[in-house]
Coordinates of C-alpha atoms and ligand atoms in Angstrom, one line a residue:
M1 CA 6.4 -24.1 27.2
D2 CA 3.1 -22.3 27.6
S3 CA 1.0 -22.7 24.5
K4 CA -1.8 -20.0 25.8
Q5 CA -0.2 -16.9 24.0
Q6 CA -1.2 -13.4 25.1
T7 CA -3.6 -11.8 22.8
V8 CA -5.2 -8.3 22.1
R9 CA -8.7 -7.7 20.8
L10 CA -9.2 -6.4 17.3
N11 CA -12.1 -4.1 16.6
D12 CA -14.0 -6.9 15.0
G13 CA -14.0 -9.0 18.1
H14 CA -11.3 -11.4 17.0
F15 CA -8.0 -11.9 18.9
I16 CA -4.4 -11.6 17.8
P17 CA -1.3 -13.0 19.6
I18 CA 0.8 -10.0 20.4
L19 CA 4.0 -11.9 19.2
G20 CA 4.1 -13.2 15.7
F21 CA 6.6 -15.4 13.7
G22 CA 7.9 -13.8 10.4
T23 CA 8.4 -16.0 7.5
Y24 CA 9.8 -14.1 4.7
A25 CA 13.3 -15.1 3.5
S26 CA 15.4 -14.3 0.4
Q27 CA 15.0 -16.4 -2.8
E28 CA 18.4 -18.0 -1.9
V29 CA 17.1 -19.6 1.0
P30 CA 15.7 -23.0 0.3
K31 CA 11.9 -23.2 0.7
S32 CA 12.0 -26.3 2.9
K33 CA 13.6 -23.9 5.7
A34 CA 10.3 -22.2 6.0
T35 CA 8.7 -25.5 6.9
E36 CA 11.5 -26.5 9.5
A37 CA 11.6 -23.1 11.0
T38 CA 7.5 -22.7 11.4
K39 CA 7.3 -26.1 13.1
I40 CA 10.2 -25.1 15.4
A41 CA 8.4 -21.8 16.2
I42 CA 5.1 -23.7 17.0
D43 CA 6.9 -26.1 19.2
A44 CA 8.5 -23.0 20.9
G45 CA 5.0 -21.4 21.4
F46 CA 4.3 -19.1 18.5
R47 CA 0.9 -19.1 17.7
H48 CA 0.8 -16.2 15.3
I49 CA 2.3 -16.8 11.7
D50 CA 2.9 -14.0 9.4
S51 CA 3.3 -14.8 5.6
A52 CA 2.1 -13.4 2.2
F53 CA 1.3 -14.4 -1.4
M54 CA 4.4 -12.5 -2.4
Y55 CA 6.7 -14.7 -0.2
K56 CA 6.3 -17.7 -2.3
N57 CA 6.4 -19.8 0.7
E58 CA 2.9 -20.5 1.6
K59 CA 2.9 -24.3 0.5
E60 CA 5.8 -24.9 2.9
V61 CA 4.4 -22.8 5.8
G62 CA 1.0 -24.6 5.5
L63 CA 2.8 -27.8 5.4
A64 CA 4.4 -27.0 9.0
I65 CA 1.1 -25.8 10.3
R66 CA -0.8 -28.9 9.1
S67 CA 1.9 -31.2 10.5
K68 CA 1.8 -29.5 14.0
I69 CA -2.1 -29.8 13.8
A70 CA -1.7 -33.5 13.0
D71 CA 0.8 -34.3 15.6
G72 CA -1.7 -33.0 18.2
T73 CA 0.5 -29.8 19.2
V74 CA -2.1 -27.4 18.2
K75 CA -5.6 -27.1 16.8
R76 CA -6.5 -25.1 13.8
E77 CA -8.3 -22.5 16.2
D78 CA -5.1 -22.0 17.9
I79 CA -3.2 -20.8 15.3
F80 CA -3.4 -17.2 13.9
Y81 CA -2.3 -17.1 10.3
T82 CA -1.9 -14.0 8.3
S83 CA -1.8 -13.7 4.3
K84 CA -1.5 -10.6 2.2
V85 CA -3.0 -9.7 -1.2
W86 CA -0.1 -8.7 -3.5
C87 CA -0.1 -5.3 -5.7
T88 CA -0.9 -7.2 -9.0
F89 CA -4.3 -8.4 -7.3
H90 CA -6.0 -4.9 -6.3
R91 CA -8.6 -5.1 -9.0
P92 CA -11.6 -6.0 -7.3
E93 CA -12.4 -9.2 -9.0
L94 CA -8.8 -10.4 -8.3
V95 CA -8.6 -10.2 -4.6
R96 CA -10.4 -13.1 -3.9
V97 CA -8.5 -15.0 -6.5
C98 CA -5.2 -14.2 -4.9
L99 CA -6.9 -15.4 -1.4
E100 CA -7.9 -18.6 -3.0
Q101 CA -4.4 -19.1 -4.4
S102 CA -2.8 -18.8 -1.1
L103 CA -5.5 -21.1 0.7
K104 CA -5.0 -23.8 -1.8
Q105 CA -1.0 -23.8 -1.5
L106 CA -1.7 -23.6 2.5
Q107 CA -4.3 -26.3 2.3
L108 CA -6.2 -24.4 4.8
D109 CA -10.0 -23.2 4.5
Y110 CA -9.5 -19.7 5.9
V111 CA -6.9 -17.4 7.1
D112 CA -7.3 -15.5 10.2
L113 CA -6.0 -12.2 8.7
Y114 CA -5.9 -11.0 5.4
L115 CA -4.1 -7.6 4.4
I116 CA -3.7 -5.5 1.4
H117 CA 0.0 -5.8 1.5
F118 CA 1.1 -2.6 -0.2
P119 CA -1.2 0.4 -1.1
M120 CA -0.1 0.6 -4.6
A121 CA -1.8 -1.2 -7.4
M122 CA 0.4 -2.9 -10.3
K123 CA -0.1 -5.0 -13.2
D124 CA 2.2 -7.4 -14.6
E125 CA 2.8 -6.6 -18.5
N126 CA 5.2 -9.2 -19.9
G127 CA 6.9 -10.0 -16.7
K128 CA 7.6 -6.4 -16.0
F129 CA 5.5 -4.5 -13.3
I130 CA 3.7 -1.2 -14.3
Y131 CA 1.7 0.8 -12.2
D132 CA -2.3 0.4 -12.5
A133 CA -4.9 2.8 -11.5
V134 CA -7.3 0.8 -9.0
D135 CA -8.9 2.9 -6.3
I136 CA -7.9 1.5 -2.9
C137 CA -11.5 1.6 -1.7
D138 CA -12.5 -0.6 -4.4
T139 CA -9.9 -3.1 -3.3
W140 CA -11.0 -2.9 0.3
E141 CA -14.8 -3.7 -0.8
A142 CA -13.3 -6.8 -2.0
M143 CA -11.5 -7.5 1.1
E144 CA -14.9 -7.1 2.8
K145 CA -16.4 -9.6 0.6
C146 CA -13.7 -12.1 1.6
K147 CA -14.4 -11.7 5.3
D148 CA -18.1 -12.1 4.7
A149 CA -17.4 -15.3 2.6
G150 CA -15.6 -16.7 5.9
L151 CA -12.3 -17.0 3.9
A152 CA -10.7 -14.5 6.0
K153 CA -11.8 -14.0 9.8
S154 CA -10.3 -10.5 9.9
I155 CA -9.2 -7.9 7.2
G156 CA -6.5 -5.3 7.8
V157 CA -3.9 -3.3 5.7
S158 CA 0.0 -3.0 5.5
N159 CA 2.2 -0.2 4.6
F160 CA -0.4 2.4 4.8
N161 CA 0.1 6.0 5.8
R162 CA -2.4 8.1 7.7
R163 CA -3.9 9.7 4.6
Q164 CA -4.5 6.1 3.0
L165 CA -6.0 4.9 6.3
E166 CA -8.4 8.0 6.4
K167 CA -9.3 7.2 2.9
I168 CA -10.7 3.7 3.8
L169 CA -12.1 4.9 7.2
N170 CA -14.0 7.6 5.3
K171 CA -15.5 5.4 2.7
P172 CA -19.1 5.7 2.2
G173 CA -20.9 2.7 3.3
L174 CA -17.8 1.2 5.0
K175 CA -18.7 -2.3 6.3
Y176 CA -15.7 -3.3 8.2
K177 CA -12.8 -1.1 9.4
P178 CA -9.3 -2.5 8.7
V179 CA -8.3 -4.2 12.3
C180 CA -4.6 -3.4 11.8
N181 CA -1.8 -1.7 9.6
Q182 CA 1.3 -3.8 9.6
V183 CA 4.3 -1.3 9.0
E184 CA 8.1 -1.1 9.7
C185 CA 8.5 -0.4 13.3
H186 CA 11.5 -0.5 15.6
P187 CA 13.7 1.9 17.9
Y188 CA 15.2 3.8 14.9
L189 CA 11.7 4.2 13.1
N190 CA 9.2 4.0 16.3
Q191 CA 6.2 5.3 14.1
G192 CA 5.0 7.3 17.5
K193 CA 2.6 9.6 15.3
L194 CA 1.0 6.6 13.1
L195 CA 0.8 4.7 16.4
D196 CA -1.2 7.4 18.0
F197 CA -3.5 7.8 15.1
C198 CA -4.1 4.0 14.9
R199 CA -4.9 3.9 18.5
S200 CA -7.6 6.6 18.2
K201 CA -9.2 4.5 15.6
D202 CA -8.8 1.1 17.3
I203 CA -6.5 -0.1 14.8
V204 CA -3.7 -2.3 15.9
L205 CA -0.2 -1.5 14.7
V206 CA 1.6 -4.6 13.9
A207 CA 5.5 -4.2 13.6
Y208 CA 7.6 -5.7 10.9
S209 CA 11.2 -5.5 10.6
A210 CA 11.2 -5.0 14.6
L211 CA 14.7 -6.5 14.8
G212 CA 15.9 -4.2 12.1
S213 CA 15.0 -6.3 9.1
H214 CA 16.4 -9.0 7.2
R215 CA 18.9 -6.5 5.5
E216 CA 18.2 -8.1 2.0
K217 CA 20.3 -6.2 -0.8
T218 CA 17.1 -6.1 -3.0
W219 CA 15.5 -4.0 -0.2
V220 CA 17.8 -2.5 2.1
D221 CA 20.6 0.0 1.9
Q222 CA 23.7 -1.9 3.1
S223 CA 25.2 1.2 4.5
S224 CA 22.3 1.6 6.9
P225 CA 23.1 1.2 10.4
V226 CA 22.5 -2.4 12.1
L227 CA 20.0 -1.9 14.7
L228 CA 20.9 -4.8 16.8
D229 CA 24.6 -3.3 16.9
D230 CA 23.3 -0.2 18.7
P231 CA 25.1 0.6 21.8
V232 CA 22.2 1.7 23.9
L233 CA 20.2 -1.4 23.1
G234 CA 23.4 -3.5 24.0
S235 CA 23.6 -1.8 27.2
I236 CA 20.0 -1.9 28.2
A237 CA 20.2 -5.8 27.3
K238 CA 23.3 -6.3 29.5
K239 CA 21.4 -4.8 32.3
Y240 CA 18.5 -7.3 31.9
K241 CA 20.8 -10.0 31.1
R242 CA 18.9 -10.4 27.6
T243 CA 19.8 -9.7 24.1
P244 CA 19.5 -6.6 22.0
A245 CA 16.9 -8.5 20.1
L246 CA 14.7 -9.1 23.2
I247 CA 15.0 -5.7 24.3
A248 CA 13.6 -4.4 20.7
L249 CA 10.8 -6.9 20.9
R250 CA 9.8 -6.1 24.4
Y251 CA 9.8 -2.3 23.6
Q252 CA 6.8 -3.0 21.2
L253 CA 4.8 -5.1 23.4
Q254 CA 5.0 -2.4 26.3
R255 CA 3.9 0.3 23.8
G256 CA 0.9 -1.8 22.7
V257 CA 2.3 -2.8 19.3
V258 CA 1.9 -6.5 18.1
V259 CA 5.3 -7.5 17.0
L260 CA 6.7 -10.0 14.4
A261 CA 10.1 -11.6 14.8
K262 CA 11.6 -13.6 11.9
S263 CA 14.3 -16.2 12.5
F264 CA 15.0 -19.5 10.8
T265 CA 17.5 -20.3 13.6
E266 CA 16.2 -22.7 16.3
K267 CA 18.3 -20.9 19.1
R268 CA 17.0 -17.6 18.3
I269 CA 13.4 -18.6 17.5
K270 CA 13.4 -20.1 21.1
E271 CA 15.1 -17.0 22.4
N272 CA 12.6 -14.7 21.1
M273 CA 9.8 -16.3 23.2
Q274 CA 11.6 -14.8 26.2
V275 CA 9.9 -11.7 25.6
F276 CA 7.3 -12.6 27.9
E277 CA 9.7 -13.2 30.8
F278 CA 10.7 -9.7 31.5
Q279 CA 9.7 -6.0 32.0
L280 CA 11.5 -2.8 30.9
T281 CA 11.2 0.1 33.1
S282 CA 9.2 3.1 32.0
E283 CA 12.7 5.0 32.4
D284 CA 14.2 2.3 29.8
M285 CA 11.3 2.8 27.6
K286 CA 12.0 6.4 27.5
V287 CA 15.5 5.9 26.5
L288 CA 14.7 3.4 23.9
D289 CA 12.0 6.1 22.5
G290 CA 14.9 8.4 22.3
L291 CA 16.7 6.3 19.7
N292 CA 14.1 7.3 16.9
K293 CA 15.9 8.7 13.9
N294 CA 13.7 8.0 11.0
I295 CA 15.7 5.1 9.5
R296 CA 13.3 3.2 7.2
Y297 CA 15.2 -0.2 6.1
I298 CA 12.8 -1.2 3.4
S299 CA 12.2 2.2 2.0
G300 CA 10.8 1.0 -1.4
S301 CA 12.5 4.0 -3.2
S302 CA 12.2 2.3 -6.6
F303 CA 8.5 2.7 -6.2
K304 CA 8.6 6.2 -5.2
D305 CA 7.0 7.8 -8.3
H306 CA 3.7 5.7 -7.9
P307 CA 1.0 8.1 -7.1
D308 CA 0.1 6.0 -4.2
F309 CA 3.7 5.6 -2.7
P310 CA 3.0 5.7 1.0
F311 CA 6.5 7.0 2.5
S312 CA 6.5 10.5 0.9
D313 CA 4.0 11.8 3.5
E314 CA 5.5 12.4 7.0
Y315 CA 3.6 9.5 8.4
Ligands
NAP401 P1 13.2 -9.1 11.4 O1 12.0 -9.7 12.3 O2 13.5 -7.8 11.7 O3 14.5 -10.1 11.7 C1 15.8 -9.8 11.1 C2 16.9 -10.7 11.3 O4 17.0 -10.9 12.8 C3 16.4 -12.2 10.9 O5 17.2 -12.3 9.6 C4 17.1 -13.2 11.8 O6 18.2 -13.9 11.3 C5 17.7 -12.2 13.0 N1 17.1 -12.5 14.4 C6 15.8 -13.1 14.8 N2 16.0 -13.3 16.2 C7 17.3 -12.9 16.6 C8 17.9 -12.9 17.7 N3 17.2 -13.4 18.9 N4 18.9 -12.4 18.0 C9 19.7 -11.9 16.9 N5 19.2 -11.9 15.5 C10 17.9 -12.4 15.4 O7 13.0 -9.5 10.0 P2 11.9 -9.0 8.6 O8 11.9 -10.4 7.9 O9 12.5 -7.8 8.2 O10 10.6 -8.9 9.3 C11 9.8 -9.9 10.0 C12 8.6 -10.4 9.2 O11 7.8 -9.4 9.0 C13 8.9 -10.9 7.8 O12 9.5 -12.1 7.9 C14 7.5 -10.6 7.3 O13 6.7 -12.0 7.8 C15 7.1 -9.6 7.8 N6 7.4 -8.3 6.9 C16 6.3 -7.6 6.4 C17 6.5 -6.6 5.4 C18 5.4 -5.9 4.8 O14 5.6 -5.1 3.7 N7 4.0 -6.0 5.2 C19 7.9 -6.1 5.1 C20 8.8 -6.9 5.9 C21 8.7 -7.8 6.5 P3 18.0 -15.6 11.3 O15 16.8 -16.0 10.5 O16 19.2 -15.9 10.9 O17 17.9 -15.6 13.0
WDT402 C1 8.4 -0.9 1.3 C2 8.7 -1.4 0.1 C3 7.7 -1.8 2.0 C4 9.8 -6.9 1.4 C5 8.4 -2.3 -0.5 C6 7.1 -3.0 1.4 C7 9.2 -5.9 0.6 C8 6.9 -6.5 1.3 C9 8.9 -7.6 2.3 C10 7.5 -7.4 2.3 C11 7.6 -3.3 0.2 C12 7.8 -5.9 0.6 N1 9.7 -8.4 3.2 O1 8.9 -9.2 3.9 O2 10.8 -8.4 3.2 O3 5.7 -4.8 -0.4 O4 7.5 -4.9 -1.9 O5 6.8 -8.1 2.9 S1 7.0 -4.6 -0.5

């Protein structure tokens, strides 16, 4: 398997592999599965790995990365690792604390990319999350300090709407622009407008739930349609002798979106690497664009009353 993965240049000069491995799994999945799957992913050729403080798996993912370094499969600099600061660490003095906790779990000395996971500050009051008032620009300045300290090579955001991105881009004295905005993106929510905006600012859009999400009950309305069961995706898959999952991944790469794919199943982890083996015609890309229907699987509706809830704006 070709280990040199295709990358795209970020606005700070670093490069991000355009296909990433998602590692989030529900509480019921044994944490050791993350180690097993991440090792398989690296062996299969994935070089970009996405996790977060909130996923509670960084110890296990770090173990997999370090074991693939130890056995000579990769070097640290071949791996692009993303982590994210959780909402309860938005206070500027806590951002680095969260990153250092991640690094300690990982047993790594830097992350390639550090993201603000979600644009809403919260605080933990006796085990219950309540809203906290922290200016996102103050959180961003603490992110810039993490980059200057070398703990994160690049910094970016996740789940930001246009207004929230502009708030950071317009911050007086901005030192570093976010390199990316990681958001839900797939043929049913193709984020065309946010993608155009990000492009105009040299911000990479990174797609999560690109296969239609994990559909976990905590986060996803179980009555929503299953993306990979879509008949149009199915017929295009048939035409290329691939799978609906591969069509959904390829769609993102051809529109310049960096795409994450989560699987803890060896066969599907390997299958997802085939995204580099074929090309969709511009006609089929147009057909896929036509599937857009504003279905947000991870809608976060329980947070909708927070003043910084991102998904009330059109985009
Ligand atoms: P996803 O990538 O949309 O994948 C969803 C499901 O598809 C997985 O449960 C997987 O099941 C299955 N699958 C994978 N490859 C397949 C294939 N070739 N054919 C058929 N089914 C396939 O999942 P996601 O977890 O929602 O998103 C991906 C990653 O994005 C996450 O793991 C996380 O790293 C990140 N994420 C970030 C945020 C954020 O707020 N920033 C939110 C959500 C997700 P199996 O494991 O059983 O194969
Ligand atoms: C919308 C609502 C977007 C799940 C909540 C994001 C939830 C982050 C995952 C995640 C949120 C959240 N995940 O990987 O499945 O920040 O709570 O990364 S969330």
